[in-house]
Coordinates of C-alpha atoms in Angstrom, one line a residue:
M1 CA -26.1 51.4 35.5
S2 CA -28.3 53.8 33.5
T3 CA -31.3 56.1 33.7
L4 CA -33.4 53.7 31.7
T5 CA -36.7 52.4 33.0
V6 CA -37.4 48.7 33.3
H7 CA -39.6 48.9 30.2
Q8 CA -36.9 50.7 28.2
V9 CA -34.3 48.2 29.2
R10 CA -36.5 45.3 28.1
R11 CA -37.4 46.9 24.8
R12 CA -33.7 47.6 24.0
Y13 CA -32.7 44.1 25.0
L14 CA -35.4 42.6 22.8
V15 CA -34.5 44.7 19.8
L16 CA -30.8 44.0 20.1
H17 CA -31.5 40.3 20.8
G18 CA -33.6 40.1 17.7
L19 CA -31.1 41.8 15.5
R20 CA -28.4 39.5 16.8
W21 CA -30.4 36.4 15.7
L22 CA -32.0 37.5 12.5
P23 CA -28.8 36.9 10.4
V24 CA -28.4 33.6 12.1
G25 CA -31.7 32.5 10.7
L26 CA -30.5 33.2 7.2
V27 CA -27.4 31.1 7.6
I28 CA -28.7 28.1 9.6
P29 CA -30.6 26.4 6.7
V30 CA -27.7 26.6 4.3
I31 CA -24.4 26.4 6.3
I32 CA -24.0 22.6 6.2
L33 CA -25.1 22.2 2.7
L34 CA -22.9 25.1 1.6
M35 CA -19.9 23.4 3.1
Q36 CA -20.8 20.2 1.4
E37 CA -21.2 22.1 -1.9
R38 CA -17.6 23.3 -1.4
G39 CA -16.3 19.8 -1.1
L40 CA -16.3 18.9 2.6
S41 CA -17.4 15.6 4.0
L42 CA -19.4 15.5 7.3
T43 CA -16.3 14.4 9.1
Q44 CA -14.4 17.5 7.7
I45 CA -17.3 19.7 8.6
G46 CA -17.2 18.4 12.2
L47 CA -13.4 19.0 12.3
A48 CA -13.8 22.5 10.9
A49 CA -16.5 23.3 13.4
A50 CA -14.3 21.9 16.2
A51 CA -12.1 25.0 15.8
Q52 CA -15.0 27.0 17.2
G53 CA -15.4 24.8 20.2
L54 CA -11.7 24.8 21.0
L55 CA -11.5 28.6 20.9
V56 CA -14.6 29.0 23.0
L57 CA -13.0 26.6 25.5
A58 CA -9.9 28.7 25.6
L59 CA -11.4 32.2 25.6
E60 CA -14.9 31.8 27.1
L61 CA -14.0 32.5 30.8
P62 CA -11.4 35.2 30.1
T63 CA -13.8 37.1 27.9
G64 CA -16.7 36.6 30.4
G65 CA -14.5 38.0 33.1
L66 CA -13.4 40.8 30.9
A67 CA -17.1 41.7 30.2
D68 CA -17.8 41.8 34.0
A69 CA -14.7 43.8 34.7
L70 CA -14.5 46.2 31.7
G71 CA -18.1 46.5 30.6
R72 CA -20.6 44.6 28.5
R73 CA -20.8 47.2 25.7
P74 CA -17.2 47.3 24.5
V75 CA -17.0 43.5 24.5
L76 CA -20.2 43.2 22.5
V77 CA -18.9 45.7 20.0
V78 CA -15.7 43.8 19.5
A79 CA -17.8 40.6 19.2
A80 CA -19.9 42.1 16.5
V81 CA -16.9 43.1 14.4
V82 CA -15.4 39.6 14.7
N83 CA -18.7 38.2 13.6
L84 CA -18.7 40.4 10.5
A85 CA -15.3 39.2 9.6
S86 CA -16.3 35.6 10.0
T87 CA -19.4 35.8 8.0
G88 CA -17.7 37.9 5.3
L89 CA -15.0 35.2 5.0
L90 CA -17.7 32.5 4.7
V91 CA -18.9 34.2 1.5
V92 CA -15.7 33.5 -0.3
A93 CA -14.2 30.5 1.7
D94 CA -13.8 27.6 -0.7
T95 CA -11.2 25.4 1.0
F96 CA -11.1 23.4 4.1
A97 CA -8.4 25.7 5.6
L98 CA -10.5 28.8 5.0
L99 CA -13.6 27.2 6.4
V100 CA -11.6 26.3 9.5
A101 CA -10.7 30.0 9.8
V102 CA -14.4 30.9 9.5
W103 CA -15.2 28.6 12.4
A104 CA -12.2 29.8 14.4
L105 CA -13.4 33.4 14.1
Q106 CA -16.9 32.2 15.1
G107 CA -15.3 30.7 18.2
V108 CA -13.8 34.1 19.1
Y109 CA -17.1 35.7 18.4
R110 CA -19.1 33.2 20.5
A111 CA -16.7 33.6 23.4
L112 CA -17.1 37.4 23.4
D113 CA -20.8 37.3 22.7
S114 CA -22.1 34.7 25.1
G115 CA -23.5 36.4 28.1
P116 CA -22.8 40.1 28.0
L117 CA -26.1 41.2 26.5
E118 CA -28.2 39.0 28.8
A119 CA -26.1 40.0 31.8
W120 CA -26.6 43.7 30.8
Y121 CA -30.3 43.2 30.6
V122 CA -30.6 41.6 34.0
D123 CA -28.4 44.0 35.8
A124 CA -29.9 47.1 34.1
T125 CA -33.3 45.8 35.0
L126 CA -32.4 45.4 38.7
A127 CA -30.7 48.8 38.7
A128 CA -33.9 50.4 37.5
D129 CA -36.0 48.4 40.0
P130 CA -34.5 45.9 42.4
D131 CA -37.8 44.1 42.7
A132 CA -38.4 43.8 38.9
A133 CA -39.1 40.4 37.5
Y134 CA -36.4 40.1 34.8
E135 CA -37.6 36.6 34.0
K136 CA -40.4 38.0 31.8
G137 CA -37.9 39.7 29.5
L138 CA -35.8 36.5 29.2
A139 CA -38.9 34.5 28.2
Q140 CA -39.9 37.2 25.7
G141 CA -36.3 37.1 24.5
G142 CA -36.8 33.4 23.7
T143 CA -39.9 34.3 21.7
V144 CA -38.1 37.1 19.8
L145 CA -35.2 34.7 19.1
G146 CA -37.6 32.2 17.6
L147 CA -39.5 34.8 15.5
C148 CA -36.3 36.4 14.1
I149 CA -34.7 33.1 13.2
A150 CA -38.0 32.1 11.6
A151 CA -38.1 35.2 9.5
G152 CA -34.4 34.8 8.6
A153 CA -34.9 31.2 7.6
L154 CA -38.0 32.1 5.5
L155 CA -36.0 34.7 3.7
S156 CA -33.1 32.3 3.3
G157 CA -35.4 29.7 1.6
G158 CA -36.7 32.3 -0.7
L159 CA -33.2 33.4 -1.7
V160 CA -32.1 29.9 -2.4
A161 CA -35.3 29.2 -4.4
L162 CA -34.4 32.2 -6.6
G163 CA -31.3 30.4 -7.7
P164 CA -27.8 31.7 -8.3
L165 CA -27.3 35.5 -8.6
G166 CA -24.5 36.0 -11.1
P167 CA -21.3 34.4 -9.7
V168 CA -23.0 33.9 -6.3
S169 CA -24.4 30.4 -5.8
A170 CA -27.9 29.9 -4.5
L171 CA -26.6 28.6 -1.2
T172 CA -24.2 31.6 -0.8
T173 CA -26.8 34.3 -1.3
P174 CA -28.3 34.1 2.2
V175 CA -24.8 34.5 3.7
V176 CA -24.3 37.8 1.7
V177 CA -27.6 39.2 3.1
A178 CA -26.6 38.1 6.6
V179 CA -23.5 40.2 6.4
A180 CA -25.6 43.3 5.6
L181 CA -27.9 42.6 8.5
Q182 CA -24.9 42.1 10.9
L183 CA -23.9 45.7 10.0
V184 CA -27.3 46.9 11.0
S185 CA -27.0 45.0 14.3
L186 CA -23.7 46.6 15.0
V187 CA -25.0 50.1 14.5
A188 CA -28.0 49.4 16.7
L189 CA -25.8 48.0 19.4
V190 CA -23.7 51.1 19.5
A191 CA -26.8 53.3 19.6
L192 CA -29.0 51.4 22.1
L193 CA -26.8 49.7 24.7
V194 CA -25.8 52.1 27.4
E195 CA -24.1 51.4 30.7
T196 CA -22.4 53.3 33.4
R197 CA -18.8 52.2 33.9
P198 CA -15.6 53.7 35.3
A199 CA -13.8 56.2 33.1
A200 CA -12.3 54.6 30.0
G201 CA -8.6 54.8 29.1
S202 CA -5.5 52.8 29.0
G203 CA -5.3 52.7 32.8
A204 CA -8.9 51.6 33.1
L205 CA -8.3 48.9 30.5
R206 CA -5.2 47.6 32.2
S207 CA -7.1 47.6 35.5
S208 CA -10.0 45.7 34.0
V209 CA -7.8 43.1 32.4
A210 CA -6.0 42.6 35.7
E211 CA -9.3 41.9 37.3
V212 CA -10.2 39.1 34.8
P213 CA -8.3 36.2 36.7
R214 CA -10.0 37.2 40.0
M215 CA -13.5 37.3 38.3
V216 CA -12.8 33.9 36.7
G217 CA -11.6 32.4 40.0
Q218 CA -14.7 33.7 41.8
A219 CA -17.0 32.2 39.1
F220 CA -15.4 28.7 39.7
G221 CA -15.8 29.4 43.4
L222 CA -19.6 29.7 42.8
L223 CA -19.6 26.2 41.4
R224 CA -17.8 24.8 44.4
R225 CA -20.3 26.3 46.7
S226 CA -23.5 25.5 44.8
R227 CA -24.3 21.9 43.9
V228 CA -27.3 23.2 42.0
L229 CA -25.2 25.6 39.8
A230 CA -22.6 22.9 39.2
A231 CA -25.2 20.5 38.0
L232 CA -26.8 23.1 35.8
V233 CA -23.5 23.8 34.1
A234 CA -23.1 20.0 33.6
V235 CA -26.4 20.0 31.7
E236 CA -24.6 21.7 28.8
L237 CA -22.3 18.7 28.4
F238 CA -25.1 16.6 27.2
W239 CA -27.2 19.3 25.7
G240 CA -24.3 20.7 23.6
F241 CA -23.4 17.2 22.3
G242 CA -26.9 16.3 21.4
M243 CA -27.9 19.6 19.7
V244 CA -25.6 18.6 16.8
T245 CA -28.5 16.3 15.8
F246 CA -30.9 19.0 14.9
E247 CA -28.5 21.8 14.1
T248 CA -26.1 19.8 11.8
M249 CA -27.6 16.4 11.1
L250 CA -31.2 17.4 10.2
P251 CA -30.3 19.2 6.9
V252 CA -28.3 16.1 5.8
R253 CA -31.1 13.7 6.9
L254 CA -33.7 15.8 5.0
A255 CA -31.5 15.8 1.9
E256 CA -31.2 12.0 2.3
V257 CA -34.9 11.6 2.5
V258 CA -35.7 14.0 -0.3
G259 CA -32.8 12.9 -2.6
D260 CA -31.6 16.3 -3.6
A261 CA -29.5 18.9 -1.6
D262 CA -30.8 22.0 -3.4
R263 CA -34.4 20.8 -2.9
A264 CA -33.7 20.1 0.7
A265 CA -32.2 23.6 1.2
A266 CA -35.3 25.1 -0.4
L267 CA -37.5 23.1 1.9
L268 CA -35.4 24.0 5.0
G269 CA -36.2 27.7 4.6
P270 CA -39.9 27.5 5.2
A271 CA -39.4 24.4 7.5
S272 CA -37.0 26.4 9.7
T273 CA -39.5 29.2 9.8
V274 CA -42.1 26.9 11.1
A275 CA -39.7 25.3 13.5
W276 CA -38.6 28.6 15.0
L277 CA -42.2 29.9 15.1
A278 CA -42.9 26.8 17.2
S279 CA -39.9 27.6 19.3
A280 CA -41.2 31.2 19.8
G281 CA -44.6 30.0 20.7
A282 CA -43.3 27.4 23.2
A283 CA -41.1 30.0 24.9
A284 CA -44.2 32.2 25.3
L285 CA -45.9 29.3 27.1
V286 CA -43.1 28.7 29.5
P287 CA -44.7 30.6 32.4
L288 CA -47.7 28.3 32.2
L289 CA -45.4 25.2 32.3
T290 CA -43.4 26.4 35.2
R291 CA -46.5 27.4 37.2
R292 CA -47.9 23.9 36.7
L293 CA -44.7 21.8 37.2
G294 CA -42.0 24.1 38.5
A295 CA -39.0 25.1 36.5
P296 CA -36.7 22.1 37.3
A297 CA -39.4 19.5 36.8
G298 CA -40.5 21.2 33.6
A299 CA -36.9 21.2 32.4
V300 CA -36.5 17.4 33.1
L301 CA -39.6 16.7 31.1
L302 CA -38.6 18.9 28.2
H303 CA -35.2 17.3 27.8
V304 CA -36.6 13.8 27.8
V305 CA -39.2 14.8 25.2
Q306 CA -36.6 16.5 23.1
G307 CA -34.6 13.2 22.9
V308 CA -37.8 11.5 21.7
T309 CA -38.3 14.0 18.9
V310 CA -34.8 13.4 17.6
V311 CA -35.6 9.7 17.6
G312 CA -38.5 10.6 15.3
M313 CA -36.3 12.6 13.0
A314 CA -33.9 9.6 12.8
L315 CA -36.4 6.9 12.1
L316 CA -39.4 8.4 10.3
A317 CA -39.3 7.5 6.6
G318 CA -40.8 10.4 4.7
P319 CA -40.0 14.1 4.6
V320 CA -43.3 15.0 6.3
G321 CA -42.6 12.8 9.3
V322 CA -39.0 14.1 9.6
L323 CA -40.2 17.7 9.4
V324 CA -43.0 17.2 12.0
A325 CA -40.5 15.7 14.4
Y326 CA -38.2 18.6 13.6
F327 CA -40.9 21.2 14.4
L328 CA -41.7 19.4 17.8
C329 CA -38.0 19.3 18.6
Y330 CA -37.6 23.1 18.2
A331 CA -40.8 23.7 20.1
V332 CA -39.3 21.8 23.1
H333 CA -35.9 23.6 22.6
G334 CA -37.6 27.0 22.6
A335 CA -39.2 26.2 26.0
A336 CA -36.2 24.5 27.5
N337 CA -33.7 27.3 26.9
P338 CA -35.4 30.1 28.9
V339 CA -36.1 27.7 31.7
Y340 CA -32.5 26.8 31.9
K341 CA -31.3 30.4 31.8
G342 CA -33.7 31.4 34.5
L343 CA -32.5 28.6 36.8
V344 CA -28.9 29.7 36.2
H345 CA -29.5 33.4 36.8
R346 CA -31.2 32.6 40.2
Q347 CA -27.9 31.0 41.4
V348 CA -25.6 34.0 40.7
D349 CA -25.3 37.7 41.6
G350 CA -24.6 40.6 39.2
P351 CA -20.8 41.0 39.4
H352 CA -20.3 37.5 38.2
R353 CA -23.3 37.0 35.9
T354 CA -21.4 37.1 32.6
S355 CA -18.6 34.9 33.9
V356 CA -21.1 32.2 35.0
L357 CA -23.0 32.4 31.7
S358 CA -19.6 32.0 30.0
L359 CA -19.0 28.9 32.1
T360 CA -22.1 27.3 30.6
S361 CA -21.1 28.2 27.1
M362 CA -17.5 27.0 27.8
V363 CA -19.0 23.6 28.5
A364 CA -21.5 23.6 25.7
M365 CA -19.3 24.7 22.8
P366 CA -16.5 22.1 23.1
S367 CA -19.2 19.5 23.8
A368 CA -20.9 20.5 20.6
A369 CA -17.6 20.4 18.8
A370 CA -17.0 16.8 20.1
G371 CA -20.5 15.9 19.0
G372 CA -19.9 17.3 15.6
V373 CA -16.7 15.2 15.2
L374 CA -18.0 12.0 16.8
L375 CA -21.5 12.0 15.4
G376 CA -20.2 13.2 12.0
A377 CA -17.8 10.2 11.9
V378 CA -20.7 7.9 12.9
A379 CA -22.8 9.3 10.1
D380 CA -20.1 8.8 7.5
R381 CA -19.3 5.3 8.6
A382 CA -22.7 4.0 9.6
S383 CA -25.7 6.3 8.8
V384 CA -27.1 9.7 9.6
S385 CA -30.0 8.0 11.5
T386 CA -27.6 6.1 13.7
A387 CA -25.7 9.3 14.6
M388 CA -29.0 11.0 15.4
L389 CA -30.1 8.2 17.7
A390 CA -26.8 8.5 19.7
G391 CA -27.4 12.3 20.0
A392 CA -31.0 11.7 21.2
V393 CA -29.7 9.7 24.1
A394 CA -27.4 12.6 25.1
L395 CA -30.2 15.1 24.9
A396 CA -32.4 12.9 27.2
L397 CA -29.4 12.5 29.7
A398 CA -29.2 16.2 30.1
A399 CA -32.3 16.0 32.3
V400 CA -30.2 14.4 35.1
G401 CA -28.5 17.8 35.6
Y402 CA -31.7 19.4 36.8
L403 CA -32.3 16.9 39.7
P404 CA -30.4 19.0 42.3
A405 CA -32.5 22.0 41.4
W406 CA -35.6 19.9 41.5
R407 CA -34.8 18.7 45.0
A408 CA -34.0 22.2 46.2
A409 CA -37.3 23.5 44.8
R410 CA -39.2 20.7 46.5
R411 CA -37.6 21.6 49.8
T412 CA -39.0 25.1 49.5
T413 CA -42.4 23.5 50.2
A414 CA -41.2 21.4 53.1
P415 CA -40.7 22.5 56.7
A416 CA -37.3 23.9 57.5
G417 CA -34.9 21.3 59.0
P418 CA -31.2 20.8 59.7
G419 CA -29.1 22.3 56.9
A420 CA -32.0 24.3 55.5
D421 CA -32.6 28.1 55.6
A422 CA -35.9 29.6 56.6
S423 CA -37.5 28.9 53.2
G424 CA -36.5 25.2 53.4
T425 CA -33.8 25.6 50.8
D426 CA -30.4 23.9 51.4
A427 CA -28.2 26.9 52.3
A428 CA -25.1 25.0 51.2
T429 CA -26.4 24.8 47.6
V430 CA -27.4 28.4 47.1
V431 CA -25.2 31.3 46.1
P432 CA -26.4 34.7 47.3
G433 CA -27.9 36.7 44.4
P434 CA -30.3 39.4 43.5
R435 CA -33.7 39.3 45.3
G436 CA -32.4 36.1 47.0
A437 CA -31.1 33.2 44.9
S438 CA -33.2 30.5 46.5
M439 CA -34.7 28.3 43.9
P440 CA -38.4 29.2 43.4
P441 CA -40.8 26.4 42.5
A442 CA -41.8 28.2 39.4
L443 CA -39.8 30.5 37.1
R444 CA -41.2 33.0 34.7
E445 CA -39.5 31.9 31.5

């Protein structure tokens, strides 16, 4: 794949991963309040965001197959350009139709972006050293993600606190800065991500596109052959739906408690920084958790606890209580994400890695879109707290999807029996993969 060493691959992955998420940190604290400032209700916001989920549903697998067939680098470059267009449009979008267009472009971007960088990192690491533990880099990626979003959120809060800059409103200023950072990310992507692929050209492109249906079909074949992988993909149904509570509902809930949208936005900057620092710290502690409990058991615990933290955000009366629950929620989220990714990677081999990651995103994004519409409607008609309680139930139910992986991990410590391979793992539930894809009782992230 390249002449890079394991350490070089990891460093480049972490730099690109951080630059990808830094602009997101700027936008997260203001996006919902910005759309409300431009006249949208929560129901309309949910409908606009649904455009993202629908396009991800339509494009996720084809773009994942394209990345596996054509190469991760060209797909990521196109994704970065689309992201720039989306964020640039957000700066000026002041109608429901334009905001739908913003979210539609985000859907195209998310379909192109989900998976290729992570797949490149894992495959480049194994190409440099087949025995390398790529899990360490994925866990570090979770820490970098949290730190970069925290830094972006802190900057966002500061920019909002400065107030309007000429014709640019206080809530729009962080979006303008995010556009500039996305340009930096695109330049770094072109410079740092290298991969060895067949010769480029129109013939190579046509051949790669023709390979997409086969890659997609094989990705679905992995689900049919692996009960563990199928259940892990199903986790995203509940997780995606429930994440609306702390990604979309929390800013509204805080504004409700504080009594002022601009004050809530200013608070969300430093609050998001603390939340993402908690996420980064929790991601760094994942190896300790998985050594103590095992990855599947740890994931079950984390999802149940995350549901409890959302209940706290919904029911606690003052801003301090709401924010403490928010911090705990993101700490749990920061730990759960790398555990989940590690479990998925252990169930798939390199040629289909992006396609399978796209499968998980294909499930998550429409589920999040449905959550945005349904929970947004509940919030408008009942209350934000009621909507958050419904989302908390969905987050806790995501834990059920880890049970097949938990059973497989427990069998690795039991004597081999009928239907088990030499390690005690049910051979019918395991897809061959790098360094063996049997489910270890503890994963690095």
